[in-house]
Amino acid sequence: MSRRKHACRSRCWARDGGWRKKVMEPNLACFVLFTLFGSVITSLADHNGTRHYTYCVLGAGPAGLQMGYFLSRARRDYIILERNSGPGGFFNKYPRHRKLISINKIHTGRQNREFNLRHDWNSLLSDRPDLLLRRVSGEFYPPADAFPLYLSAFAKELDLRVRYGVDIGRVRSVPSASGRSYVLTDQRASDYTCSVLLVATGLWVPQQVEFVGSDLVEGYESISTNPEDYRDQAVLILGKGNSAFETAQSVLGSASRVHMLSSSPVRLAWQTHYVGDLRAVNNELIDTYQLKSLDGLIEARLEKLVIAERREQGRWRGGRRRRSGGQKEERKLYVTLKKYLLNRSDGNDSAVAGEELPGHHIDNFSLRRPYDRVIRCLGFRFNFSIFDRSACPPNSENAKGRFPAVGPWYEGTNTPGLFVLGAASHSRDYRASAGGFIHGFRYTARAVHRVLERRYHGNPWPSTKVSTSQLLSWILKRIGEASGPYQMFEVLGDVILLRGAHCEYVEEFLLQALPHFSSLSGHEVSSHGLIVVAMQYGKKEIDSLGRDRAETDWTRAWESNFLHPVLYYYKTLPTEEEMKTRPQGWPLPRPEAIHHMVEDFLTEWDGPLSHIQPLRRFLEHCVNTDLRAFYAESCFRSALTHRKPPLFCQQGYLNRRGVPRSHRLREPVPSAGATAAAERGAAGTPGADSAFPHYLAPAGAAMSSGLKLDF
């Protein structure tokens, strides 16, 4: 090829160093040849070479596209790699019966976008107010087919950089100038190298349990979804999650009986407040079980089961059924327990005699009748197989190791620069919050992006400067409309950095990373301390539908059972050790003072006496000043009679900003002794106010770790 290029140049280049007009046609031919040659070389390099990016996002599901939006808005160098031909490939198949259980509440009676996201569990975050799932479906429980359509519109209209048809089969880490890079190899042996790897592949590998006869079991991923295929059949379903109940509900009207078996009892989402537990939309079988209509629920460890199939010879045999002579055999599956096997190995192909069936030992054994089908519906797990040893995060300690283990800011354990997003990151809040679901991980993806912006680009966590006199109003606004802490309760919270006359309000910080707040956010904590605002459920076990299920007395707000705001006041940042030894069930360590706002049926928390006044009293203790609002006349009189007027007057009336006039011109000046700060202003004495506990206690707020710190 170099000879051809040299020959072409010899023909086209004149001795005097210029281009001759009479050789224009050969020159044009040369240009075309060079262009074609360069295109071929570029194509080959692009196909077999290595592409370099700052960020690689693995997976174009909802988490991958959500992160792609944040990277695109920040104008970062990124690429999203997706093995399927379009985004959200998981939802083209799952859920199998094509109905989502994530709510799509369009009509809330409010026009506030942030508030409405509290009740929209499917849409992703963007600056486009119309780019919501309601565009493709108005149903409360949308059809699954609508979600890939929505994701496609999201990716296209926001012009996200997604490369489809790239099936990454290997991920490894290599040393680099920055410390470590990640190399992703696809099915064509092409490599993608990135400084930061964001894994958003979700959970899609079916969870399986090995036991004798497990090869006779059908999987949720491959079963027929036609109810007629189950007509008059006895069905045993392994599992009691939403996929299991979804399957049971689809065949209730056609199957002769449906039994469900797992090691643990059913956990109802409306009791546990965990959306991954059984949702009411799928629980019809509980009715037929409790009303004794042939269906039922059973508890047993799957590892102790044996599934056996009847043979024509009258023997029982575990393993795959066999056909002979081209005739269809009658398929009847029996369930027995491993402990009844006589001198048998644990292999799937063990023979089972009649005396090894539980009915031989217990005549009323619950599963003594045969089944036509046994279906496995045990959920999904993370695909660890594509990661080699240098880049593979370990299995999580919870959830039977189905998730990769990640740290407080979702960076893989022992894999710096590799972050896990979406459903796969759920190990951080498994069974505790909504981080495994779209309405939860859309916010944790934003939090991870803010961590990336701080670490790699030096940009601090976004914050708002708020005057201390307006802090109460700002907190009330956030707890009344913010969707992030509302959905990711006990995981995301607002951090308020107290700085005297003003505050820095940092929204949606990762609570479990609070000891590392300064390094992750770029904001320092002053000697005035900080307040953390979080949303929490009560920790007591109650009857969720019982008469006394809710607490309405603001003086007992700390006994609230349903979602409610909780404020923690710290003089300094908690340490890593304090975070590890925090009380069980607490999202944060013991603070200097804590305040629960009593739960509210309307989730508005705007009651003047039940919510606002107790909160103000707590904040006055934390900021050590009077936070009441005053009329102009009151500020004027206070300025004449007090050495230090209330902060509201200092930052308003006395700062020439104006305050509302009073309609009662002769209204007396509020007593300076009503608050600790006003007393100190009148007397001119600094220090702690000994009278504070007497008015804080009626407000339902504890001022030390020794008072009412139990949830």
Coordinates of N, CA and C in Angstrom, one line a residue, residues 440-538:
G440 N -36.5 4.7 42.5 CA -35.5 4.9 43.5 C -34.1 5.2 42.9
F441 N -33.7 4.3 41.9 CA -32.3 4.4 41.4 C -32.1 5.6 40.4
R442 N -33.2 6.2 40.0 CA -33.0 7.4 39.2 C -32.4 8.5 40.0
Y443 N -32.6 8.5 41.3 CA -32.0 9.5 42.2 C -30.6 9.1 42.7
T444 N -30.4 7.8 42.9 CA -29.0 7.4 43.3 C -28.1 7.5 42.1
A445 N -28.6 7.4 40.9 CA -27.8 7.7 39.7 C -27.3 9.1 39.7
R446 N -28.2 10.0 40.0 CA -27.9 11.4 40.1 C -26.8 11.7 41.2
A447 N -27.0 11.0 42.3 CA -26.0 11.1 43.4 C -24.6 10.6 43.0
V448 N -24.6 9.5 42.3 CA -23.3 9.0 41.8 C -22.7 10.0 40.8
H449 N -23.5 10.6 39.9 CA -22.9 11.5 39.0 C -22.3 12.7 39.7
R450 N -22.9 13.2 40.8 CA -22.4 14.3 41.6 C -21.1 13.9 42.2
V451 N -21.0 12.6 42.6 CA -19.7 12.1 43.2 C -18.6 12.1 42.1
L452 N -19.0 11.7 40.9 CA -18.0 11.7 39.8 C -17.6 13.2 39.4
E453 N -18.6 14.1 39.4 CA -18.2 15.5 39.1 C -17.2 16.0 40.1
R454 N -17.4 15.7 41.4 CA -16.5 16.2 42.4 C -15.1 15.5 42.3
R455 N -15.1 14.2 42.1 CA -13.8 13.5 42.1 C -13.0 13.7 40.9
Y456 N -13.6 13.7 39.7 CA -12.8 13.8 38.5 C -12.8 15.2 37.8
H457 N -13.7 16.1 38.2 CA -13.8 17.4 37.6 C -13.7 18.5 38.6
G458 N -13.7 18.2 39.9 CA -13.5 19.3 40.9 C -14.8 20.1 41.1
N459 N -15.9 19.7 40.6 CA -17.1 20.4 40.8 C -17.8 20.0 42.1
P460 N -18.1 21.0 43.0 CA -18.8 20.6 44.3 C -20.2 20.2 44.1
W461 N -20.7 19.5 45.1 CA -22.1 19.1 45.1 C -23.0 20.3 45.0
P462 N -24.0 20.4 44.2 CA -24.8 21.6 44.1 C -25.4 21.9 45.5
S463 N -25.4 23.2 45.8 CA -26.0 23.7 47.0 C -26.6 25.0 46.8
T464 N -27.4 25.4 47.8 CA -28.2 26.7 47.8 C -27.9 27.4 49.0
K465 N -27.5 28.7 48.9 CA -27.3 29.5 50.1 C -28.6 30.1 50.5
V466 N -28.9 29.8 51.8 CA -30.2 30.2 52.4 C -29.9 31.0 53.6
S467 N -30.6 32.1 53.8 CA -30.5 32.9 55.0 C -31.1 32.1 56.1
T468 N -30.5 32.2 57.3 CA -31.0 31.4 58.4 C -32.4 31.7 58.8
S469 N -32.8 33.0 58.6 CA -34.2 33.3 58.9 C -35.2 32.7 58.0
Q470 N -34.7 32.2 56.8 CA -35.6 31.5 55.9 C -35.5 30.0 55.9
L471 N -34.6 29.5 56.8 CA -34.4 28.0 56.8 C -35.6 27.2 57.1
L472 N -36.5 27.7 58.0 CA -37.7 27.0 58.3 C -38.6 26.8 57.1
S473 N -38.7 27.9 56.3 CA -39.6 27.8 55.1 C -38.9 26.9 54.1
W474 N -37.6 26.9 54.0 CA -37.0 26.1 53.0 C -37.1 24.6 53.3
I475 N -37.0 24.3 54.6 CA -37.2 22.9 55.0 C -38.6 22.4 54.7
L476 N -39.6 23.3 55.1 CA -41.0 22.9 54.8 C -41.3 22.7 53.4
K477 N -40.6 23.5 52.5 CA -40.8 23.4 51.1 C -40.3 22.0 50.6
R478 N -39.1 21.7 51.1 CA -38.5 20.4 50.7 C -39.3 19.2 51.1
I479 N -39.7 19.2 52.4 CA -40.4 18.0 52.9 C -41.8 17.9 52.3
G480 N -42.3 19.0 51.7 CA -43.6 19.0 51.1 C -43.6 18.6 49.7
E481 N -42.5 18.6 49.0 CA -42.5 18.4 47.6 C -41.3 17.5 47.1
A482 N -40.2 17.5 47.7 CA -39.0 16.8 47.2 C -39.3 15.3 47.0
S483 N -39.0 14.8 45.8 CA -39.3 13.4 45.5 C -38.1 12.5 45.8
G484 N -36.8 13.0 45.8 CA -35.7 12.1 46.0 C -35.7 11.5 47.4
P485 N -35.7 12.3 48.5 CA -35.7 11.7 49.8 C -37.0 11.0 50.1
Y486 N -38.1 11.4 49.5 CA -39.4 10.7 49.7 C -39.3 9.3 49.2
Q487 N -38.8 9.1 48.0 CA -38.7 7.8 47.4 C -37.5 6.9 48.0
M488 N -36.4 7.6 48.2 CA -35.2 6.9 48.7 C -35.1 7.2 50.2
F489 N -36.2 6.9 50.9 CA -36.2 7.2 52.4 C -35.0 6.4 53.1
E490 N -34.4 7.1 54.0 CA -33.3 6.5 54.8 C -32.1 6.3 54.0
V491 N -32.0 6.7 52.8 CA -30.8 6.5 51.9 C -30.3 7.9 51.5
L492 N -31.2 8.7 51.0 CA -30.9 10.1 50.6 C -31.5 11.1 51.5
G493 N -30.8 12.1 51.8 CA -31.3 13.1 52.7 C -30.6 14.5 52.4
D494 N -31.3 15.5 52.9 CA -30.7 16.9 52.7 C -29.8 17.2 53.9
V495 N -28.6 17.8 53.5 CA -27.7 18.2 54.6 C -27.6 19.7 54.6
I496 N -27.8 20.3 55.8 CA -27.9 21.7 56.0 C -26.6 22.1 56.8
L497 N -25.7 22.9 56.2 CA -24.5 23.3 56.8 C -24.7 24.7 57.4
L498 N -24.7 24.7 58.8 CA -25.0 25.9 59.5 C -23.8 26.8 59.5
R499 N -24.0 28.1 59.1 CA -22.8 29.0 59.0 C -23.2 30.4 59.7
G500 N -24.0 30.4 60.7 CA -24.4 31.6 61.4 C -25.5 32.3 60.8
A501 N -25.3 33.4 60.1 CA -26.4 34.2 59.5 C -27.0 33.5 58.3
H502 N -26.3 32.5 57.7 CA -26.8 31.8 56.5 C -26.5 30.3 56.6
C503 N -27.0 29.6 55.7 CA -26.8 28.1 55.6 C -26.5 27.7 54.2
E504 N -25.8 26.6 54.1 CA -25.6 26.0 52.8 C -26.5 24.7 52.7
Y505 N -27.5 24.7 51.8 CA -28.4 23.6 51.7 C -28.0 22.7 50.6
V506 N -27.6 21.5 51.0 CA -27.1 20.5 50.0 C -28.2 19.4 49.9
E507 N -28.7 19.2 48.8 CA -29.9 18.3 48.6 C -29.4 16.9 48.2
E508 N -30.1 15.9 48.7 CA -30.0 14.5 48.3 C -28.6 14.0 48.4
F509 N -28.0 14.1 49.6 CA -26.7 13.5 49.8 C -26.9 12.0 50.3
L510 N -25.9 11.2 50.0 CA -26.0 9.8 50.4 C -25.7 9.7 51.9
L511 N -26.7 9.3 52.7 CA -26.7 9.3 54.1 C -25.6 8.4 54.6
Q512 N -25.4 7.2 54.0 CA -24.4 6.3 54.5 C -23.0 6.7 54.2
A513 N -22.8 7.8 53.4 CA -21.5 8.3 53.1 C -21.3 9.6 53.9
L514 N -22.1 9.9 54.9 CA -22.0 11.1 55.7 C -20.6 11.4 56.3
P515 N -19.9 10.3 56.8 CA -18.6 10.6 57.3 C -17.6 11.1 56.3
H516 N -17.9 10.9 55.0 CA -17.0 11.4 53.9 C -17.6 12.6 53.2
F517 N -18.5 13.3 53.9 CA -19.2 14.4 53.3 C -18.3 15.4 52.7
S518 N -17.3 15.9 53.4 CA -16.5 17.0 52.9 C -15.8 16.6 51.6
S519 N -15.2 15.4 51.6 CA -14.4 15.0 50.4 C -15.3 14.7 49.2
L520 N -16.5 14.2 49.5 CA -17.4 13.8 48.4 C -18.2 15.0 47.8
S521 N -18.5 16.0 48.7 CA -19.3 17.1 48.3 C -18.5 18.4 48.0
G522 N -17.3 18.5 48.5 CA -16.6 19.7 48.4 C -17.0 20.8 49.3
H523 N -17.8 20.5 50.3 CA -18.3 21.5 51.3 C -17.7 21.2 52.6
E524 N -17.3 22.2 53.4 CA -16.7 21.9 54.7 C -17.8 22.2 55.7
V525 N -17.7 21.5 56.9 CA -18.6 21.7 58.0 C -18.0 22.7 58.9
S526 N -18.7 23.8 59.3 CA -18.2 24.8 60.2 C -18.4 24.4 61.7
S527 N -18.0 25.3 62.5 CA -18.2 25.1 64.0 C -19.6 25.1 64.4
H528 N -20.5 25.7 63.5 CA -21.9 25.7 63.9 C -22.6 24.4 63.7
G529 N -22.0 23.4 63.1 CA -22.6 22.1 62.9 C -23.4 21.9 61.7
L530 N -24.2 20.9 61.7 CA -25.0 20.6 60.5 C -26.3 19.9 60.9
I531 N -27.3 20.0 60.1 CA -28.6 19.3 60.3 C -28.8 18.4 59.0
V532 N -29.3 17.2 59.3 CA -29.6 16.2 58.2 C -31.1 16.0 58.3
V533 N -31.8 16.2 57.1 CA -33.2 16.0 57.0 C -33.4 14.7 56.2
A534 N -34.1 13.7 56.8 CA -34.3 12.5 56.1 C -35.8 12.1 56.3
M535 N -36.3 11.2 55.5 CA -37.6 10.6 55.6 C -37.5 9.2 56.1
Q536 N -38.3 8.8 57.1 CA -38.2 7.5 57.7 C -39.6 6.9 58.0
Y537 N -39.6 5.6 58.1 CA -40.8 4.9 58.6 C -40.5 4.6 60.1
G538 N -41.5 4.3 60.9 CA -41.3 3.8 62.2 C -40.8 2.4 62.2

